[in-house]
CSV table of C-alpha atoms and ligand atoms in Angstrom, one decimal:
chain,number,residue,atom,x,y,z
M,7,MET,CA,-22.0,-11.6,26.7
M,8,HIS,CA,-19.8,-9.1,28.4
M,9,ILE,CA,-16.2,-8.2,27.8
M,10,THR,CA,-14.3,-6.0,30.1
M,11,PRO,CA,-12.3,-4.0,27.5
M,12,LYS,CA,-8.5,-4.3,27.8
M,13,LEU,CA,-8.1,-1.0,25.9
M,14,PRO,CA,-11.1,1.0,26.9
M,15,ASN,CA,-12.0,4.1,24.9
M,16,LEU,CA,-9.4,3.7,22.3
M,17,GLY,CA,-11.6,3.1,19.2
M,18,ASP,CA,-10.1,2.8,15.7
M,19,THR,CA,-6.6,4.0,15.1
M,20,ILE,CA,-6.2,7.4,13.4
M,21,PHE,CA,-4.8,5.6,10.3
M,22,THR,CA,-8.0,3.5,9.9
M,23,THR,CA,-10.2,6.5,10.6
M,24,MET,CA,-8.5,8.8,8.1
M,25,SER,CA,-8.1,6.1,5.4
M,26,VAL,CA,-11.8,5.2,5.6
M,27,LEU,CA,-12.8,8.9,5.5
M,28,ALA,CA,-10.4,9.4,2.5
M,29,ASN,CA,-12.1,6.5,0.6
M,30,GLN,CA,-15.5,7.7,1.5
M,31,TYR,CA,-14.9,11.2,0.2
M,32,LYS,CA,-12.6,10.0,-2.7
M,33,ALA,CA,-9.9,12.2,-1.2
M,34,ILE,CA,-6.2,12.0,-2.1
M,35,ASN,CA,-4.7,10.0,0.8
M,36,LEU,CA,-1.6,11.6,2.2
M,37,GLY,CA,-2.5,10.3,5.7
M,38,GLN,CA,-1.7,6.7,6.4
M,39,GLY,CA,1.9,5.9,5.5
M,40,PHE,CA,2.0,3.8,2.4
M,41,PRO,CA,3.4,4.3,-1.1
M,42,ASP,CA,1.0,4.6,-4.0
M,43,PHE,CA,3.6,3.5,-6.6
M,44,PRO,CA,4.3,-0.1,-7.4
M,45,MET,CA,6.8,-2.3,-5.5
M,46,SER,CA,9.6,-4.0,-7.4
M,47,GLU,CA,8.3,-6.2,-10.2
M,48,GLU,CA,11.4,-8.5,-9.7
M,49,LEU,CA,10.4,-9.1,-6.0
M,50,VAL,CA,6.8,-9.9,-7.0
M,51,GLU,CA,8.2,-12.4,-9.6
M,52,LEU,CA,10.4,-14.0,-6.9
M,53,VAL,CA,7.3,-14.5,-4.7
M,54,ASN,CA,5.5,-16.1,-7.7
M,55,LYS,CA,8.5,-18.3,-8.4
M,56,ALA,CA,8.7,-19.4,-4.7
M,57,MET,CA,5.0,-20.3,-4.7
M,58,LYS,CA,5.3,-22.2,-8.0
M,59,GLU,CA,8.4,-24.1,-6.6
M,60,GLY,CA,6.3,-25.3,-3.7
M,61,PHE,CA,7.4,-23.0,-0.8
M,62,ASN,CA,3.9,-23.0,0.5
M,63,GLN,CA,4.1,-24.7,3.9
M,64,TYR,CA,5.3,-23.5,7.3
M,65,THR,CA,8.9,-22.4,7.4
M,66,HIS,CA,11.0,-22.4,10.5
M,67,SER,CA,9.4,-20.6,13.4
M,68,ASN,CA,12.3,-18.2,13.7
M,69,GLY,CA,12.2,-17.4,9.9
M,70,TYR,CA,13.4,-19.0,6.7
M,71,PRO,CA,17.0,-19.8,7.5
M,72,ILE,CA,18.6,-18.4,4.2
M,73,LEU,CA,16.7,-15.1,4.8
M,74,ARG,CA,18.1,-14.9,8.3
M,75,GLU,CA,21.6,-15.6,7.0
M,76,ASN,CA,21.3,-12.9,4.4
M,77,ILE,CA,19.9,-10.4,6.9
M,78,ALA,CA,23.0,-11.1,9.0
M,79,THR,CA,25.2,-10.4,6.0
M,80,LYS,CA,23.4,-7.1,5.2
M,81,VAL,CA,23.5,-6.0,8.9
M,82,GLU,CA,27.3,-6.7,9.1
M,83,LYS,CA,28.0,-4.7,6.0
M,84,LEU,CA,25.8,-1.7,7.1
M,85,TYR,CA,26.4,-1.6,10.8
M,86,ALA,CA,29.7,-3.5,11.4
M,87,GLN,CA,27.9,-5.8,13.9
M,88,LYS,CA,28.3,-9.6,13.6
M,89,ILE,CA,24.8,-11.1,14.2
M,90,ASN,CA,24.2,-14.8,14.6
M,91,PRO,CA,21.3,-15.7,12.3
M,92,ASP,CA,20.5,-18.8,14.2
M,93,THR,CA,20.2,-17.2,17.6
M,94,GLU,CA,19.7,-13.5,17.2
M,95,ILE,CA,17.3,-12.9,14.3
M,96,THR,CA,13.6,-13.7,14.3
M,97,VAL,CA,11.4,-13.0,11.3
M,98,CYS,CA,7.9,-11.9,12.3
M,99,PRO,CA,4.7,-10.5,10.9
M,100,GLY,CA,5.7,-6.8,10.8
M,101,ALA,CA,7.3,-4.3,13.2
M,102,THR,CA,4.2,-3.7,15.2
M,103,TYR,CA,4.2,-7.3,16.1
M,104,ALA,CA,7.9,-7.2,16.9
M,105,ILE,CA,7.5,-4.2,19.2
M,106,TYR,CA,4.5,-5.8,20.9
M,107,THR,CA,6.2,-9.1,21.4
M,108,ALA,CA,9.4,-7.5,22.6
M,109,LEU,CA,7.5,-5.6,25.2
M,110,THR,CA,5.5,-8.7,26.2
M,111,THR,CA,8.8,-10.5,26.6
M,112,ILE,CA,10.2,-8.1,29.2
M,113,LEU,CA,7.4,-6.4,31.0
M,114,GLN,CA,5.9,-7.3,34.3
M,115,ALA,CA,3.0,-5.5,36.0
M,116,ASN,CA,3.8,-2.0,37.1
M,117,ASP,CA,7.0,-1.7,35.2
M,118,GLU,CA,7.7,1.6,33.6
M,119,VAL,CA,8.5,2.2,30.0
M,120,ILE,CA,9.9,5.5,28.8
M,121,VAL,CA,8.3,6.8,25.6
M,122,PHE,CA,9.2,9.9,23.6
M,123,GLU,CA,6.2,11.8,22.3
M,124,PRO,CA,5.0,12.3,19.7
M,125,ALA,CA,5.0,8.5,19.5
M,126,TYR,CA,3.9,6.0,16.9
M,127,ASP,CA,0.5,4.8,18.1
M,128,CYS,CA,1.2,1.2,18.9
M,129,TYR,CA,3.6,1.8,21.8
M,130,HIS,CA,1.3,2.9,24.6
M,131,PRO,CA,-1.4,0.2,24.0
M,132,ALA,CA,1.3,-2.5,24.0
M,133,ILE,CA,2.6,-1.2,27.3
M,134,GLN,CA,-0.8,-1.0,28.8
M,135,LEU,CA,-1.8,-4.5,27.6
M,136,ASN,CA,1.2,-5.8,29.6
M,137,GLY,CA,0.0,-4.1,32.8
M,138,ALA,CA,2.9,-1.7,32.6
M,139,LYS,CA,3.0,2.1,32.6
M,140,SER,CA,4.2,4.6,30.0
M,141,VAL,CA,6.4,7.4,31.3
M,142,ILE,CA,6.3,10.2,28.7
M,143,ILE,CA,9.0,12.6,27.6
M,144,GLU,CA,7.7,15.2,25.2
M,145,LEU,CA,9.9,16.3,22.3
M,146,GLN,CA,9.6,20.0,21.5
M,147,ALA,CA,8.8,21.4,18.0
M,148,PRO,CA,10.4,22.4,15.8
M,149,THR,CA,13.6,20.5,16.4
M,150,PHE,CA,12.3,17.6,18.4
M,151,GLU,CA,15.7,17.0,19.9
M,152,ILE,CA,16.1,14.4,22.7
M,153,PRO,CA,16.1,16.0,26.1
M,154,PHE,CA,18.6,13.8,27.9
M,155,ASP,CA,18.5,15.6,31.2
M,156,GLU,CA,14.8,14.8,31.4
M,157,LEU,CA,15.5,11.2,30.4
M,158,ARG,CA,18.0,10.9,33.3
M,159,SER,CA,15.5,12.4,35.7
M,160,LYS,CA,12.8,9.9,34.7
M,161,ILE,CA,14.9,6.8,35.0
M,162,ASN,CA,14.3,5.0,38.3
M,163,ASP,CA,14.2,1.5,39.8
M,164,ARG,CA,10.9,0.7,38.0
M,165,THR,CA,12.2,1.7,34.5
M,166,LYS,CA,12.2,-1.5,32.5
M,167,ALA,CA,12.6,-0.1,29.0
M,168,ILE,CA,13.1,2.9,26.7
M,169,ILE,CA,11.5,2.9,23.3
M,170,ILE,CA,13.4,4.9,20.7
M,171,ASN,CA,12.4,5.5,17.0
M,172,THR,CA,14.9,6.7,14.4
M,173,PRO,CA,14.2,8.1,11.8
M,174,HIS,CA,11.2,9.2,13.8
M,175,ASN,CA,7.5,9.0,12.9
M,176,PRO,CA,5.9,11.6,12.7
M,177,THR,CA,8.6,14.3,13.0
M,178,GLY,CA,11.4,12.9,10.8
M,179,TYR,CA,14.0,13.5,13.6
M,180,VAL,CA,17.1,11.4,13.1
M,181,TRP,CA,19.1,10.4,16.1
M,182,THR,CA,22.7,11.5,16.0
M,183,LYS,CA,25.8,9.7,17.1
M,184,SER,CA,25.9,11.9,20.2
M,185,ASP,CA,22.3,11.0,21.0
M,186,MET,CA,23.2,7.3,20.9
M,187,LEU,CA,26.2,7.8,23.1
M,188,ASN,CA,24.1,9.8,25.5
M,189,LEU,CA,21.5,7.0,25.6
M,190,GLN,CA,24.2,4.5,26.1
M,191,GLU,CA,25.6,6.4,29.1
M,192,CYS,CA,22.0,6.8,30.6
M,193,VAL,CA,21.4,3.1,30.7
M,194,ARG,CA,25.0,1.9,31.5
M,195,GLY,CA,25.0,-0.7,34.2
M,196,LYS,CA,21.2,-0.6,34.5
M,197,ASN,CA,18.7,-3.4,33.9
M,198,ILE,CA,16.9,-1.3,31.3
M,199,PHE,CA,16.0,-2.6,27.8
M,200,ILE,CA,16.0,-0.6,24.6
M,201,ILE,CA,13.2,-1.2,22.1
M,202,SER,CA,14.6,0.4,18.9
M,203,ASP,CA,12.1,1.0,16.2
M,204,GLU,CA,14.2,1.3,13.1
M,205,VAL,CA,11.6,0.7,10.4
M,206,TYR,CA,12.7,3.8,8.4
M,207,GLU,CA,16.4,2.9,8.6
M,208,HIS,CA,16.9,3.5,4.8
M,209,LEU,CA,14.5,6.5,4.5
M,210,ILE,CA,16.9,9.2,5.5
M,211,PHE,CA,17.9,12.4,3.8
M,212,ASP,CA,20.5,15.2,3.5
M,213,ASP,CA,23.4,12.8,3.8
M,214,LYS,CA,22.5,11.9,7.4
M,215,LYS,CA,23.5,8.5,8.6
M,216,HIS,CA,21.3,6.0,10.3
M,217,GLU,CA,22.6,5.4,13.8
M,218,SER,CA,21.3,1.9,14.4
M,219,VAL,CA,21.6,0.5,17.9
M,220,LEU,CA,23.4,-2.3,16.1
M,221,LYS,CA,26.4,0.0,15.7
M,222,TYR,CA,26.7,0.3,19.5
M,223,PRO,CA,27.6,-3.1,21.0
M,224,GLU,CA,27.1,-1.9,24.6
M,225,LEU,CA,23.6,-0.7,23.7
M,226,PHE,CA,22.8,-3.8,21.6
M,227,GLU,CA,23.4,-6.0,24.6
M,228,LYS,CA,20.1,-4.8,26.0
M,229,SER,CA,18.1,-4.2,22.8
M,230,PHE,CA,15.4,-5.5,20.6
M,231,VAL,CA,15.9,-3.8,17.2
M,232,CYS,CA,12.8,-3.9,15.1
M,233,TYR,CA,12.6,-3.7,11.3
M,234,SER,CA,9.8,-3.8,8.6
M,235,PHE,CA,10.2,-5.2,5.1
M,236,GLY,CA,7.0,-3.3,4.3
M,237,LYS,CA,8.8,0.1,4.6
M,238,THR,CA,12.0,-0.9,2.8
M,239,TYR,CA,10.4,-2.6,-0.2
M,240,HIS,CA,7.2,-0.5,-0.7
M,241,CYS,CA,4.9,-3.4,0.4
M,242,THR,CA,3.3,-2.3,3.6
M,243,GLY,CA,0.5,-4.9,3.0
M,244,TRP,CA,3.0,-7.7,3.4
M,245,LYS,CA,3.2,-7.2,7.1
M,246,LEU,CA,6.6,-8.8,7.4
M,247,GLY,CA,9.6,-7.7,9.5
M,248,TYR,CA,12.2,-9.0,11.8
M,249,VAL,CA,13.7,-8.4,15.2
M,250,ILE,CA,17.4,-8.5,16.1
M,251,ALA,CA,18.3,-9.1,19.7
M,252,PRO,CA,21.1,-10.8,21.6
M,253,ALA,CA,20.7,-14.6,21.9
M,254,ALA,CA,19.4,-14.6,25.5
M,255,LEU,CA,16.8,-11.9,24.7
M,256,SER,CA,15.8,-13.6,21.4
M,257,LYS,CA,15.3,-16.9,23.2
M,258,GLU,CA,12.6,-15.4,25.4
M,259,PHE,CA,11.1,-13.4,22.5
M,260,ARG,CA,10.9,-16.6,20.5
M,261,SER,CA,9.2,-18.5,23.3
M,262,ILE,CA,6.3,-16.1,23.0
M,263,HIS,CA,6.4,-15.8,19.2
M,264,GLN,CA,6.1,-19.5,18.7
M,265,PHE,CA,2.7,-19.5,20.5
M,266,ASN,CA,1.5,-16.4,18.9
M,267,ALA,CA,2.3,-16.3,15.1
M,268,PHE,CA,4.6,-19.4,15.3
M,269,SER,CA,5.9,-18.6,11.8
M,270,CYS,CA,5.1,-16.2,8.9
M,271,ASP,CA,4.6,-16.1,5.2
M,272,THR,CA,7.0,-18.6,3.6
M,273,PRO,CA,7.0,-17.6,-0.1
M,274,LYS,CA,7.7,-14.0,0.7
M,275,GLN,CA,10.6,-14.9,3.0
M,276,VAL,CA,12.0,-17.1,0.2
M,277,ALA,CA,11.7,-14.3,-2.3
M,278,LEU,CA,13.2,-11.8,0.2
M,279,SER,CA,16.2,-14.1,0.9
M,280,THR,CA,17.2,-13.5,-2.7
M,281,TYR,CA,16.1,-9.9,-3.1
M,282,ILE,CA,17.8,-8.7,0.1
M,283,GLN,CA,21.1,-9.4,-1.6
M,284,ASN,CA,20.5,-6.6,-4.0
M,285,GLU,CA,22.2,-3.8,-2.1
M,286,GLN,CA,21.1,-1.0,-4.5
M,287,ALA,CA,17.5,-1.7,-3.8
M,288,TYR,CA,17.9,-0.3,-0.3
M,289,LEU,CA,21.0,1.9,-0.7
M,290,GLN,CA,19.3,4.1,-3.2
M,291,LEU,CA,16.1,4.4,-1.2
M,292,GLY,CA,17.1,7.5,0.8
M,293,LYS,CA,17.8,9.5,-2.4
M,294,PHE,CA,14.6,8.2,-4.0
M,295,VAL,CA,12.4,9.3,-1.1
M,296,GLN,CA,14.4,12.5,-0.6
M,297,GLN,CA,13.5,13.5,-4.1
M,298,LYS,CA,9.9,13.1,-3.2
M,299,ARG,CA,10.2,15.1,-0.1
M,300,ASP,CA,12.0,17.9,-2.0
M,301,TYR,CA,9.3,17.9,-4.7
M,302,PHE,CA,6.6,18.0,-2.1
M,303,VAL,CA,8.3,20.8,-0.1
M,304,GLU,CA,8.6,22.9,-3.3
M,305,LEU,CA,5.0,22.4,-4.2
M,306,MET,CA,3.8,23.2,-0.7
M,307,LYS,CA,5.3,26.7,-1.0
M,308,ALA,CA,2.1,27.5,-2.9
M,309,THR,CA,0.1,26.8,0.2
M,310,PRO,CA,-0.2,28.7,3.6
M,311,PHE,CA,0.9,25.6,5.5
M,312,GLN,CA,4.2,26.0,7.5
M,313,ARG,CA,6.7,23.3,7.2
M,314,ILE,CA,8.5,21.5,10.1
M,315,PRO,CA,11.4,20.0,8.2
M,316,SER,CA,11.8,16.2,8.2
M,317,SER,CA,15.2,14.5,7.9
M,318,GLY,CA,13.9,10.9,7.5
M,319,SER,CA,10.8,8.6,7.3
M,320,TYR,CA,8.3,9.4,4.6
M,321,PHE,CA,6.5,12.0,6.5
M,322,GLU,CA,6.6,15.7,7.1
M,323,CYS,CA,4.6,17.7,9.6
M,324,TYR,CA,3.0,21.1,8.8
M,325,SER,CA,1.5,23.8,11.0
M,326,PHE,CA,-1.9,25.2,10.2
M,327,ALA,CA,-1.8,27.6,13.1
M,328,ASN,CA,-2.1,30.6,10.7
M,329,ILE,CA,-5.0,28.9,8.9
M,330,SER,CA,-7.5,27.7,11.5
M,331,THR,CA,-8.1,27.6,15.3
M,332,LYS,CA,-9.9,24.3,15.0
M,333,SER,CA,-8.5,21.2,16.7
M,334,ASP,CA,-6.1,19.3,14.5
M,335,LYS,CA,-8.6,16.4,14.3
M,336,GLU,CA,-11.4,18.7,13.2
M,337,PHE,CA,-9.1,20.5,10.8
M,338,ALA,CA,-8.0,17.1,9.2
M,339,ILE,CA,-11.6,16.0,8.8
M,340,ASP,CA,-12.6,19.3,7.2
M,341,LEU,CA,-9.6,19.0,4.9
M,342,VAL,CA,-10.9,15.7,3.6
M,343,LYS,CA,-14.5,16.8,3.3
M,344,ASP,CA,-13.9,20.3,1.9
M,345,PHE,CA,-10.6,20.0,0.0
M,346,GLY,CA,-10.3,16.3,-0.8
M,347,VAL,CA,-6.9,15.7,0.9
M,348,ALA,CA,-6.3,13.4,3.9
M,349,ALA,CA,-3.6,14.0,6.5
M,350,ILE,CA,-3.0,12.7,10.0
M,351,PRO,CA,-3.6,15.1,13.0
M,352,VAL,CA,-0.4,14.9,15.1
M,353,SER,CA,-2.4,14.9,18.4
M,354,ALA,CA,-3.0,11.2,17.7
M,355,PHE,CA,0.7,10.7,18.6
M,356,TYR,CA,0.2,12.0,22.1
M,357,LYS,CA,-1.4,10.0,24.9
M,358,SER,CA,-2.9,13.3,26.2
M,359,GLY,CA,-4.1,14.3,22.8
M,360,LYS,CA,-1.8,17.4,22.9
M,361,ASP,CA,-2.8,19.6,20.0
M,362,GLU,CA,-0.2,22.0,18.5
M,363,SER,CA,-2.1,22.6,15.2
M,364,LEU,CA,0.1,20.2,13.3
M,365,ILE,CA,-0.8,17.7,10.6
M,366,ARG,CA,1.4,15.0,9.0
M,367,PHE,CA,1.6,14.4,5.3
M,368,CYS,CA,3.0,11.2,3.7
M,369,PHE,CA,5.0,12.1,0.6
M,370,ALA,CA,5.7,8.6,-0.5
M,371,LYS,CA,3.5,9.1,-3.6
M,372,LYS,CA,3.7,9.5,-7.3
M,373,GLU,CA,4.5,13.0,-8.5
M,374,ASP,CA,1.1,13.2,-10.1
M,375,THR,CA,-0.5,12.4,-6.7
M,376,LEU,CA,1.6,15.0,-4.9
M,377,GLU,CA,0.8,17.6,-7.6
M,378,ALA,CA,-3.0,16.9,-7.4
M,379,ALA,CA,-3.0,17.0,-3.6
M,380,VAL,CA,-1.1,20.3,-3.4
M,381,GLU,CA,-3.2,21.9,-6.0
M,382,ARG,CA,-6.2,21.2,-3.7
M,383,LEU,CA,-4.2,22.4,-0.6
M,384,SER,CA,-3.3,25.6,-2.3
M,385,LEU,CA,-7.0,26.5,-2.2
M,386,VAL,CA,-6.8,26.6,1.6
M,387,SER,CA,-6.4,30.2,2.7
M,388,SER,CA,-4.8,31.6,5.8
M,389,ARG,CA,-6.8,33.4,8.5
H,428,PMP,N1,7.0,1.7,13.7
H,428,PMP,C1,6.8,2.9,13.0
H,428,PMP,C2,7.5,4.1,13.5
H,428,PMP,C3,5.9,2.9,11.9
H,428,PMP,O1,5.7,4.0,11.3
H,428,PMP,C4,5.3,1.7,11.5
H,428,PMP,C5,4.3,1.7,10.4
H,428,PMP,N2,4.9,1.0,9.4
H,428,PMP,C6,5.6,0.5,12.3
H,428,PMP,C7,6.4,0.6,13.3
H,428,PMP,C8,4.9,-0.8,11.9
H,428,PMP,O2,5.4,-1.4,10.9
H,428,PMP,P1,4.7,-2.7,10.3
H,428,PMP,O3,3.8,-2.3,9.3
H,428,PMP,O4,5.8,-3.6,9.8
H,428,PMP,O5,4.0,-3.4,11.4
H,429,LIG,N1,3.0,3.4,10.0
H,429,LIG,C1,2.0,4.0,9.2
H,429,LIG,C2,1.8,5.4,9.5
H,429,LIG,O1,2.4,5.9,10.5
H,429,LIG,C3,0.6,3.3,9.3
H,429,LIG,C4,0.5,2.0,9.8
H,429,LIG,C5,-0.9,1.7,10.2
H,429,LIG,O2,-1.8,2.0,9.5
H,429,LIG,N2,-1.0,1.1,11.4
H,429,LIG,O3,1.1,6.1,8.9
């Protein structure tokens, strides 16, 4: 049997590769982004309760109605945007799915989608699978600010969408109010959609504010805003999230969603419909994760790695330029094999594989884990 590959030469994602390697070498895994501390016991109990109460059959294709209502209440409090839970919120199996489905909803062959790089690895394949083309704008280390002049110069009649991600994986860049207003001005009056990847909305540090697209009605009119419960509630394995989009856009999104996933995990949605009302559970997240970042940064001073400061997400990138001339992939593999710590080579976030001698660490880990990892990293010596 022969299959013509739709994504030729891509292989496993870097997250699979590095996690498999980390397991194989019993390394401390600061690569793939997931916490190693337990999620809320209360939320686990709520899932158990929902299952015992019999919430085990399909729920509504658009998501458990009470969960959608409570998402709308949360969003209005946070971002002062009134969202209609019946027509504008769709619960789906994670943000990757939300992004893929949003792109599938809008793209036709040969459309162009503007992507800022480094970029989370699911964007380009989703564009390619829809017969469209990525147009890349590179963000420059160490600030990774958004180059709006370049954005303006790359927008043309074929531009169908722009993907934004704030707080940004892997750099931790957080879009400012002025960035959002600039973006709004760039797409004003144009038939260009925004896919806004906001999975790290609560993982934000140093008193910065999350500038959701939802705060900008003119932008929201053309947006699919994607969220992940996995990131907010330390349960990445749940693969549950939601997309918020204006009714006309949601209608088309749902027409695809109903023939793909149709609906997703009922008991977890029932549990989340209660737990999401606990404001503290998400409002204290930024501080909680910032403490981890600060702890990690302090520990890392004992190593030769050079920090590229992160303001959000649960990642921070470090330069190893003064340690090795190897490619970042080779360096990351050696780090697992020789020092027992896994990280993600940042070249994986560039379509071209651009290599700037950077690796990304995930610091959403117990203090013990961070200490043990950095003890190993401190054995690495500079050139
Ligand atoms: N976007 C970004 C920037 C991510 O880091 C991730 C990984 N969680 C996702 C989307 C995908 O989220 P999910 O696991 O809910 O599919
Ligand atoms: N978002 C996570 C990261 O960036 C990984 C998700 C995945 O493994 N696909 O590390």
